[in-house]
Amino acid sequence: MTQWKTLAAAAARNLGRNSMFCGLTALLPLIAGPITAGYRGFAPALGWLLLLVFCGIVLALAVHLLFDALLFRLASSHETEAAGLAAVDDLLSRMQLRKLDGAPPGLEKRIAGSRRIVWRQRLALALYLVIFAILQLNASAGQPPS
């Protein structure tokens, strides 16, 4: 396996793992929130709306990262880097997600772009978990569980 294939396959594997981990982590507060706060009202409607919005953002980014992982897997299935990236660009242009204009970005730029999305997802997940913690403290009125 050549170096670029190893790099593309590793990027696909890491993106897939990160996507699944963050996506499942985002679903846990929606499941655990009502259970841990009891049935006395976990959060006001605005709190639930904030939770759902941030959960939706995290899940949307998870789907985007899974798609990127599949694109990197497609690229690594070709013999050369140019052929793999051309196949990815062709697929994206046929799906009308990207127009073919000028020189396409290299593998490193594509991986760097996916890493930026990973950091955005982690930031959204951190904000989501902070909002969940605040709502949990609010629901318990600052009292420790008895």
PDB file of N, CA and C in Angstrom, residues 15 18-20 22-23 54-68 114 116-125:
ATOM      1  N   LEU A  15     -12.255   9.473  10.574  1.00  0.00           N
ATOM      2  CA  LEU A  15     -13.480  10.255  10.406  1.00  0.00           C
ATOM      3  C   LEU A  15     -14.706   9.428  10.758  1.00  0.00           C
ATOM      4  N   ASN A  18     -14.791   9.030  14.633  1.00  0.00           N
ATOM      5  CA  ASN A  18     -15.170  10.280  15.283  1.00  0.00           C
ATOM      6  C   ASN A  18     -16.642  10.585  15.061  1.00  0.00           C
ATOM      7  N   SER A  19     -17.107  10.342  13.864  1.00  0.00           N
ATOM      8  CA  SER A  19     -18.505  10.601  13.543  1.00  0.00           C
ATOM      9  C   SER A  19     -19.435   9.738  14.391  1.00  0.00           C
ATOM     10  N   MET A  20     -19.136   8.470  14.480  1.00  0.00           N
ATOM     11  CA  MET A  20     -19.982   7.560  15.258  1.00  0.00           C
ATOM     12  C   MET A  20     -19.942   7.904  16.742  1.00  0.00           C
ATOM     13  N   CYS A  22     -19.192  10.846  18.272  1.00  0.00           N
ATOM     14  CA  CYS A  22     -19.876  12.109  18.565  1.00  0.00           C
ATOM     15  C   CYS A  22     -21.378  11.994  18.333  1.00  0.00           C
ATOM     16  N   GLY A  23     -21.779  11.266  17.307  1.00  0.00           N
ATOM     17  CA  GLY A  23     -23.205  11.094  17.042  1.00  0.00           C
ATOM     18  C   GLY A  23     -23.910  10.355  18.163  1.00  0.00           C
ATOM     19  N   PHE A  54     -28.786  21.880  18.978  1.00  0.00           N
ATOM     20  CA  PHE A  54     -27.384  21.488  19.034  1.00  0.00           C
ATOM     21  C   PHE A  54     -27.209  20.007  18.721  1.00  0.00           C
ATOM     22  N   CYS A  55     -28.149  19.174  19.126  1.00  0.00           N
ATOM     23  CA  CYS A  55     -28.092  17.759  18.760  1.00  0.00           C
ATOM     24  C   CYS A  55     -28.205  17.610  17.254  1.00  0.00           C
ATOM     25  N   GLY A  56     -29.082  18.370  16.628  1.00  0.00           N
ATOM     26  CA  GLY A  56     -29.216  18.332  15.174  1.00  0.00           C
ATOM     27  C   GLY A  56     -27.941  18.769  14.468  1.00  0.00           C
ATOM     28  N   ILE A  57     -27.277  19.790  15.010  1.00  0.00           N
ATOM     29  CA  ILE A  57     -26.014  20.246  14.416  1.00  0.00           C
ATOM     30  C   ILE A  57     -24.964  19.153  14.501  1.00  0.00           C
ATOM     31  N   VAL A  58     -24.839  18.549  15.684  1.00  0.00           N
ATOM     32  CA  VAL A  58     -23.838  17.489  15.867  1.00  0.00           C
ATOM     33  C   VAL A  58     -24.138  16.304  14.947  1.00  0.00           C
ATOM     34  N   LEU A  59     -25.401  15.923  14.851  1.00  0.00           N
ATOM     35  CA  LEU A  59     -25.755  14.793  13.994  1.00  0.00           C
ATOM     36  C   LEU A  59     -25.573  15.116  12.514  1.00  0.00           C
ATOM     37  N   ALA A  60     -25.874  16.347  12.108  1.00  0.00           N
ATOM     38  CA  ALA A  60     -25.660  16.741  10.710  1.00  0.00           C
ATOM     39  C   ALA A  60     -24.171  16.705  10.361  1.00  0.00           C
ATOM     40  N   LEU A  61     -23.346  17.185  11.270  1.00  0.00           N
ATOM     41  CA  LEU A  61     -21.903  17.125  11.030  1.00  0.00           C
ATOM     42  C   LEU A  61     -21.408  15.679  11.041  1.00  0.00           C
ATOM     43  N   ALA A  62     -22.033  14.824  11.842  1.00  0.00           N
ATOM     44  CA  ALA A  62     -21.658  13.408  11.856  1.00  0.00           C
ATOM     45  C   ALA A  62     -21.959  12.759  10.506  1.00  0.00           C
ATOM     46  N   VAL A  63     -23.100  13.082   9.938  1.00  0.00           N
ATOM     47  CA  VAL A  63     -23.446  12.546   8.616  1.00  0.00           C
ATOM     48  C   VAL A  63     -22.477  13.071   7.560  1.00  0.00           C
ATOM     49  N   HIS A  64     -22.132  14.339   7.658  1.00  0.00           N
ATOM     50  CA  HIS A  64     -21.183  14.933   6.714  1.00  0.00           C
ATOM     51  C   HIS A  64     -19.829  14.233   6.813  1.00  0.00           C
ATOM     52  N   LEU A  65     -19.380  13.955   8.037  1.00  0.00           N
ATOM     53  CA  LEU A  65     -18.098  13.293   8.213  1.00  0.00           C
ATOM     54  C   LEU A  65     -18.144  11.837   7.738  1.00  0.00           C
ATOM     55  N   LEU A  66     -19.278  11.178   7.911  1.00  0.00           N
ATOM     56  CA  LEU A  66     -19.398   9.824   7.367  1.00  0.00           C
ATOM     57  C   LEU A  66     -19.313   9.836   5.840  1.00  0.00           C
ATOM     58  N   PHE A  67     -19.918  10.844   5.213  1.00  0.00           N
ATOM     59  CA  PHE A  67     -19.833  10.984   3.767  1.00  0.00           C
ATOM     60  C   PHE A  67     -18.392  11.240   3.343  1.00  0.00           C
ATOM     61  N   ASP A  68     -17.688  12.107   4.081  1.00  0.00           N
ATOM     62  CA  ASP A  68     -16.273  12.348   3.784  1.00  0.00           C
ATOM     63  C   ASP A  68     -15.455  11.070   3.937  1.00  0.00           C
ATOM     64  N   SER A 114     -11.568  18.272   6.298  1.00  0.00           N
ATOM     65  CA  SER A 114     -12.350  17.355   7.140  1.00  0.00           C
ATOM     66  C   SER A 114     -12.001  17.527   8.608  1.00  0.00           C
ATOM     67  N   ARG A 116     -11.159  20.308  10.017  1.00  0.00           N
ATOM     68  CA  ARG A 116     -11.868  21.514  10.470  1.00  0.00           C
ATOM     69  C   ARG A 116     -13.318  21.185  10.821  1.00  0.00           C
ATOM     70  N   ILE A 117     -13.931  20.327  10.037  1.00  0.00           N
ATOM     71  CA  ILE A 117     -15.306  19.921  10.328  1.00  0.00           C
ATOM     72  C   ILE A 117     -15.357  19.129  11.632  1.00  0.00           C
ATOM     73  N   VAL A 118     -14.343  18.292  11.870  1.00  0.00           N
ATOM     74  CA  VAL A 118     -14.270  17.533  13.127  1.00  0.00           C
ATOM     75  C   VAL A 118     -14.221  18.490  14.313  1.00  0.00           C
ATOM     76  N   TRP A 119     -13.414  19.529  14.221  1.00  0.00           N
ATOM     77  CA  TRP A 119     -13.309  20.480  15.335  1.00  0.00           C
ATOM     78  C   TRP A 119     -14.605  21.256  15.533  1.00  0.00           C
ATOM     79  N   ARG A 120     -15.287  21.587  14.446  1.00  0.00           N
ATOM     80  CA  ARG A 120     -16.595  22.245  14.579  1.00  0.00           C
ATOM     81  C   ARG A 120     -17.594  21.318  15.257  1.00  0.00           C
ATOM     82  N   GLN A 121     -17.541  20.048  14.903  1.00  0.00           N
ATOM     83  CA  GLN A 121     -18.435  19.088  15.527  1.00  0.00           C
ATOM     84  C   GLN A 121     -18.126  18.950  17.020  1.00  0.00           C
ATOM     85  N   ARG A 122     -16.866  18.900  17.363  1.00  0.00           N
ATOM     86  CA  ARG A 122     -16.488  18.790  18.778  1.00  0.00           C
ATOM     87  C   ARG A 122     -16.910  20.023  19.563  1.00  0.00           C
ATOM     88  N   LEU A 123     -16.786  21.201  18.958  1.00  0.00           N
ATOM     89  CA  LEU A 123     -17.225  22.425  19.621  1.00  0.00           C
ATOM     90  C   LEU A 123     -18.735  22.403  19.839  1.00  0.00           C
ATOM     91  N   ALA A 124     -19.489  22.005  18.818  1.00  0.00           N
ATOM     92  CA  ALA A 124     -20.945  21.919  18.960  1.00  0.00           C
ATOM     93  C   ALA A 124     -21.330  20.887  20.011  1.00  0.00           C
ATOM     94  N   LEU A 125     -20.611  19.769  20.062  1.00  0.00           N
ATOM     95  CA  LEU A 125     -20.896  18.745  21.066  1.00  0.00           C
ATOM     96  C   LEU A 125     -20.582  19.259  22.470  1.00  0.00           C
TER      97      LEU A 125
END
